[in-house]
Structures are given as C-alpha cells and as structure tokens.
C-alpha cells in the first residue's frame, strides 16, 4: 500500500481514495482540499470538477484540468492554515502550498482557497494568491556611493557591496 499523496501519513486507500471514488464525502474543508490535491496527482479530473461549487463550475473545464494534472509531476502539499471548514461549519478557508513541476519548472502554488457546504457536502468555491507582505526596512538604505558601514573608509560599492 502507498502513502496518500496529500501528506496525511495515512495510506491512500484509507485517506483520499474513498472520497475520490465516491464511497464517502469529505467531512471538512481541509479533507476536501487534500482529496482534490490527491486527485490532481492521480489525474482524476472528473472528481476535481465535481467538487467545485455548482455556482462556479462553469468557470472550470474538465479537459484543461486533466491536461494540467497529467503534465505535472506533483511533489507535495503543505497546509499553512485552516479557518472554519469543520463538520458543523458552512464555510471554510484553507491556505496551502502545492509543489509541482511542469515543463521542467518547479513551482510552489501558494493559494488561499474558500470552501462552502451545501446539504452536508463541501465544495471548493474560489481561490486566490495571498497578498504579499510589505517589507519594512529597519535601517536606512545604503547607497552604492555611501561610505561602507564596516568602517573601512571605502565606498560601499568597492567594499562590502560587491
């Protein structure tokens, strides 16, 4: 038996396979996300499309999903955070990073995914990239022609700024 691609440390047959095969439904938004990731690794485009919220399904194309899944090598899933999305909730949000290689380019797909539940069934609703964090410099910026802060007496560009 193989470990589940979703990173849960469970065997595939005990983790995501029953969801993908339709034997049971996801109890949480995170479980649905994990099963959708696993479905990408196994090129199960029908499941991926079926787990998209009905209001959003027209924006997705099964053929494109299948092609992307088949043309990618999947390396792992990392769950960053989960908000809501429990068995008693009707909405949830999961931030994750899915790592894959496509056309020899290794990529970290970082997304915040929104989920909604209809009649006790979780669906992927929408996803967006997280907003980049603004970097705030603690010290003043050193210009190329400023004296080097190491105290050498040289210009920064000729000393530590090489």
PDB file of C-alpha atoms in Angstrom, residues 10-137:
ATOM      1  CA  UNK A  10      -2.223   7.601   6.018  1.00  0.00           C
ATOM      2  CA  UNK A  11      -2.428   5.024   3.279  1.00  0.00           C
ATOM      3  CA  UNK A  12      -4.180   6.231   0.103  1.00  0.00           C
ATOM      4  CA  UNK A  13      -6.851   3.528   0.488  1.00  0.00           C
ATOM      5  CA  UNK A  14      -7.709   4.828   3.986  1.00  0.00           C
ATOM      6  CA  UNK A  15      -7.397   8.562   3.244  1.00  0.00           C
ATOM      7  CA  UNK A  16      -8.368  10.207  -0.040  1.00  0.00           C
ATOM      8  CA  UNK A  17      -9.311   7.229  -2.209  1.00  0.00           C
ATOM      9  CA  UNK A  18     -12.777   6.740  -0.621  1.00  0.00           C
ATOM     10  CA  UNK A  19     -13.579  10.400  -1.289  1.00  0.00           C
ATOM     11  CA  UNK A  20     -12.305  10.338  -4.879  1.00  0.00           C
ATOM     12  CA  UNK A  21     -14.130   7.065  -5.600  1.00  0.00           C
ATOM     13  CA  UNK A  22     -17.366   8.451  -4.098  1.00  0.00           C
ATOM     14  CA  UNK A  23     -17.558   5.987  -1.188  1.00  0.00           C
ATOM     15  CA  UNK A  24     -17.739   8.823   1.356  1.00  0.00           C
ATOM     16  CA  UNK A  25     -17.747  12.603   1.387  1.00  0.00           C
ATOM     17  CA  UNK A  26     -15.265  14.993   2.933  1.00  0.00           C
ATOM     18  CA  UNK A  27     -16.196  15.956   6.492  1.00  0.00           C
ATOM     19  CA  UNK A  28     -14.090  19.132   6.477  1.00  0.00           C
ATOM     20  CA  UNK A  29     -12.879  21.731   4.008  1.00  0.00           C
ATOM     21  CA  UNK A  30      -9.294  20.621   4.619  1.00  0.00           C
ATOM     22  CA  UNK A  31     -10.189  16.989   3.850  1.00  0.00           C
ATOM     23  CA  UNK A  32     -11.745  18.143   0.565  1.00  0.00           C
ATOM     24  CA  UNK A  33      -8.655  20.177  -0.289  1.00  0.00           C
ATOM     25  CA  UNK A  34      -6.396  17.207   0.452  1.00  0.00           C
ATOM     26  CA  UNK A  35      -8.551  14.923  -1.708  1.00  0.00           C
ATOM     27  CA  UNK A  36      -8.560  17.448  -4.559  1.00  0.00           C
ATOM     28  CA  UNK A  37      -4.753  17.668  -4.411  1.00  0.00           C
ATOM     29  CA  UNK A  38      -4.571  13.876  -4.484  1.00  0.00           C
ATOM     30  CA  UNK A  39      -6.991  13.826  -7.417  1.00  0.00           C
ATOM     31  CA  UNK A  40      -4.607  16.115  -9.314  1.00  0.00           C
ATOM     32  CA  UNK A  41      -1.718  13.731  -8.612  1.00  0.00           C
ATOM     33  CA  UNK A  42      -3.806  10.844  -9.960  1.00  0.00           C
ATOM     34  CA  UNK A  43      -5.339  12.858 -12.853  1.00  0.00           C
ATOM     35  CA  UNK A  44      -8.918  12.327 -11.617  1.00  0.00           C
ATOM     36  CA  UNK A  45     -10.367  15.364 -13.401  1.00  0.00           C
ATOM     37  CA  UNK A  46     -13.996  14.288 -13.027  1.00  0.00           C
ATOM     38  CA  UNK A  47     -13.691  14.339  -9.225  1.00  0.00           C
ATOM     39  CA  UNK A  48     -11.944  17.704  -9.286  1.00  0.00           C
ATOM     40  CA  UNK A  49     -14.742  19.205 -11.375  1.00  0.00           C
ATOM     41  CA  UNK A  50     -17.486  17.568  -9.275  1.00  0.00           C
ATOM     42  CA  UNK A  51     -16.054  19.102  -6.106  1.00  0.00           C
ATOM     43  CA  UNK A  52     -16.224  22.644  -7.495  1.00  0.00           C
ATOM     44  CA  UNK A  53     -19.193  24.619  -6.130  1.00  0.00           C
ATOM     45  CA  UNK A  54     -22.104  24.433  -8.630  1.00  0.00           C
ATOM     46  CA  UNK A  55     -22.168  28.245  -8.939  1.00  0.00           C
ATOM     47  CA  UNK A  56     -18.515  28.240 -10.031  1.00  0.00           C
ATOM     48  CA  UNK A  57     -18.385  25.053 -12.118  1.00  0.00           C
ATOM     49  CA  UNK A  58     -18.912  26.815 -15.467  1.00  0.00           C
ATOM     50  CA  UNK A  59     -15.555  28.554 -14.955  1.00  0.00           C
ATOM     51  CA  UNK A  60     -13.734  25.191 -14.997  1.00  0.00           C
ATOM     52  CA  UNK A  61     -13.041  22.821 -17.863  1.00  0.00           C
ATOM     53  CA  UNK A  62     -12.516  19.094 -17.279  1.00  0.00           C
ATOM     54  CA  UNK A  63     -10.247  18.696 -20.315  1.00  0.00           C
ATOM     55  CA  UNK A  64      -7.933  21.510 -19.134  1.00  0.00           C
ATOM     56  CA  UNK A  65      -7.888  20.101 -15.604  1.00  0.00           C
ATOM     57  CA  UNK A  66      -6.922  16.675 -16.939  1.00  0.00           C
ATOM     58  CA  UNK A  67      -4.172  18.059 -19.183  1.00  0.00           C
ATOM     59  CA  UNK A  68      -2.656  20.127 -16.360  1.00  0.00           C
ATOM     60  CA  UNK A  69      -2.792  17.200 -13.949  1.00  0.00           C
ATOM     61  CA  UNK A  70      -1.199  14.799 -16.433  1.00  0.00           C
ATOM     62  CA  UNK A  71       1.534  17.221 -17.491  1.00  0.00           C
ATOM     63  CA  UNK A  72       2.635  17.952 -13.933  1.00  0.00           C
ATOM     64  CA  UNK A  73       4.804  15.990 -11.526  1.00  0.00           C
ATOM     65  CA  UNK A  74       3.404  16.507  -8.028  1.00  0.00           C
ATOM     66  CA  UNK A  75       5.854  16.767  -5.113  1.00  0.00           C
ATOM     67  CA  UNK A  76       3.788  17.562  -2.037  1.00  0.00           C
ATOM     68  CA  UNK A  77       1.112  19.515  -0.236  1.00  0.00           C
ATOM     69  CA  UNK A  78       1.668  21.761   2.764  1.00  0.00           C
ATOM     70  CA  UNK A  79      -1.279  23.111   4.733  1.00  0.00           C
ATOM     71  CA  UNK A  80      -0.391  26.560   6.105  1.00  0.00           C
ATOM     72  CA  UNK A  81      -3.617  27.346   7.978  1.00  0.00           C
ATOM     73  CA  UNK A  82      -7.279  26.443   8.216  1.00  0.00           C
ATOM     74  CA  UNK A  83     -10.095  28.760   9.276  1.00  0.00           C
ATOM     75  CA  UNK A  84     -13.556  27.300   9.783  1.00  0.00           C
ATOM     76  CA  UNK A  85     -14.405  24.424   7.487  1.00  0.00           C
ATOM     77  CA  UNK A  86     -15.230  21.988  10.287  1.00  0.00           C
ATOM     78  CA  UNK A  87     -18.061  19.440  10.278  1.00  0.00           C
ATOM     79  CA  UNK A  88     -20.508  21.973  11.790  1.00  0.00           C
ATOM     80  CA  UNK A  89     -19.433  24.930   9.610  1.00  0.00           C
ATOM     81  CA  UNK A  90     -20.879  26.036   6.277  1.00  0.00           C
ATOM     82  CA  UNK A  91     -17.800  27.934   5.088  1.00  0.00           C
ATOM     83  CA  UNK A  92     -14.084  27.408   5.415  1.00  0.00           C
ATOM     84  CA  UNK A  93     -10.756  28.712   4.222  1.00  0.00           C
ATOM     85  CA  UNK A  94      -7.526  26.766   3.758  1.00  0.00           C
ATOM     86  CA  UNK A  95      -4.163  28.297   2.925  1.00  0.00           C
ATOM     87  CA  UNK A  96      -1.807  25.836   1.268  1.00  0.00           C
ATOM     88  CA  UNK A  97       1.232  25.340  -0.910  1.00  0.00           C
ATOM     89  CA  UNK A  98       1.184  22.631  -3.589  1.00  0.00           C
ATOM     90  CA  UNK A  99       4.556  21.887  -5.126  1.00  0.00           C
ATOM     91  CA  UNK A 100       4.794  20.548  -8.657  1.00  0.00           C
ATOM     92  CA  UNK A 101       6.992  20.516 -11.754  1.00  0.00           C
ATOM     93  CA  UNK A 102       5.670  21.292 -15.212  1.00  0.00           C
ATOM     94  CA  UNK A 103       7.824  21.626 -18.321  1.00  0.00           C
ATOM     95  CA  UNK A 104      10.967  21.279 -16.169  1.00  0.00           C
ATOM     96  CA  UNK A 105       9.964  24.242 -13.965  1.00  0.00           C
ATOM     97  CA  UNK A 106       9.451  23.524 -10.287  1.00  0.00           C
ATOM     98  CA  UNK A 107       6.652  25.670  -8.832  1.00  0.00           C
ATOM     99  CA  UNK A 108       5.165  26.361  -5.416  1.00  0.00           C
ATOM    100  CA  UNK A 109       1.478  27.124  -5.920  1.00  0.00           C
ATOM    101  CA  UNK A 110       0.529  29.200  -2.854  1.00  0.00           C
ATOM    102  CA  UNK A 111      -3.213  29.764  -2.519  1.00  0.00           C
ATOM    103  CA  UNK A 112      -5.937  30.681  -0.070  1.00  0.00           C
ATOM    104  CA  UNK A 113      -8.917  28.509  -1.006  1.00  0.00           C
ATOM    105  CA  UNK A 114     -12.501  29.190   0.025  1.00  0.00           C
ATOM    106  CA  UNK A 115     -14.964  26.343   0.549  1.00  0.00           C
ATOM    107  CA  UNK A 116     -18.730  26.259   1.002  1.00  0.00           C
ATOM    108  CA  UNK A 117     -21.001  23.481   2.190  1.00  0.00           C
ATOM    109  CA  UNK A 118     -24.359  22.705   0.586  1.00  0.00           C
ATOM    110  CA  UNK A 119     -26.568  19.953   2.069  1.00  0.00           C
ATOM    111  CA  UNK A 120     -23.670  18.494   4.099  1.00  0.00           C
ATOM    112  CA  UNK A 121     -21.360  18.402   1.058  1.00  0.00           C
ATOM    113  CA  UNK A 122     -18.211  20.535   0.917  1.00  0.00           C
ATOM    114  CA  UNK A 123     -17.281  22.264  -2.347  1.00  0.00           C
ATOM    115  CA  UNK A 124     -14.277  24.290  -3.471  1.00  0.00           C
ATOM    116  CA  UNK A 125     -15.623  27.793  -4.155  1.00  0.00           C
ATOM    117  CA  UNK A 126     -12.714  30.020  -5.144  1.00  0.00           C
ATOM    118  CA  UNK A 127      -9.016  30.535  -4.570  1.00  0.00           C
ATOM    119  CA  UNK A 128      -6.667  33.498  -4.541  1.00  0.00           C
ATOM    120  CA  UNK A 129      -2.983  34.094  -4.074  1.00  0.00           C
ATOM    121  CA  UNK A 130      -2.137  35.516  -0.637  1.00  0.00           C
ATOM    122  CA  UNK A 131      -1.341  39.211  -0.506  1.00  0.00           C
ATOM    123  CA  UNK A 132       2.412  39.762  -0.405  1.00  0.00           C
ATOM    124  CA  UNK A 133       3.766  41.026   2.873  1.00  0.00           C
ATOM    125  CA  UNK A 134       5.226  44.509   2.748  1.00  0.00           C
ATOM    126  CA  UNK A 135       8.886  44.556   3.696  1.00  0.00           C
ATOM    127  CA  UNK A 136       9.799  47.377   6.054  1.00  0.00           C
ATOM    128  CA  UNK A 137      13.485  48.187   6.217  1.00  0.00           C
TER     129      UNK A 137
END
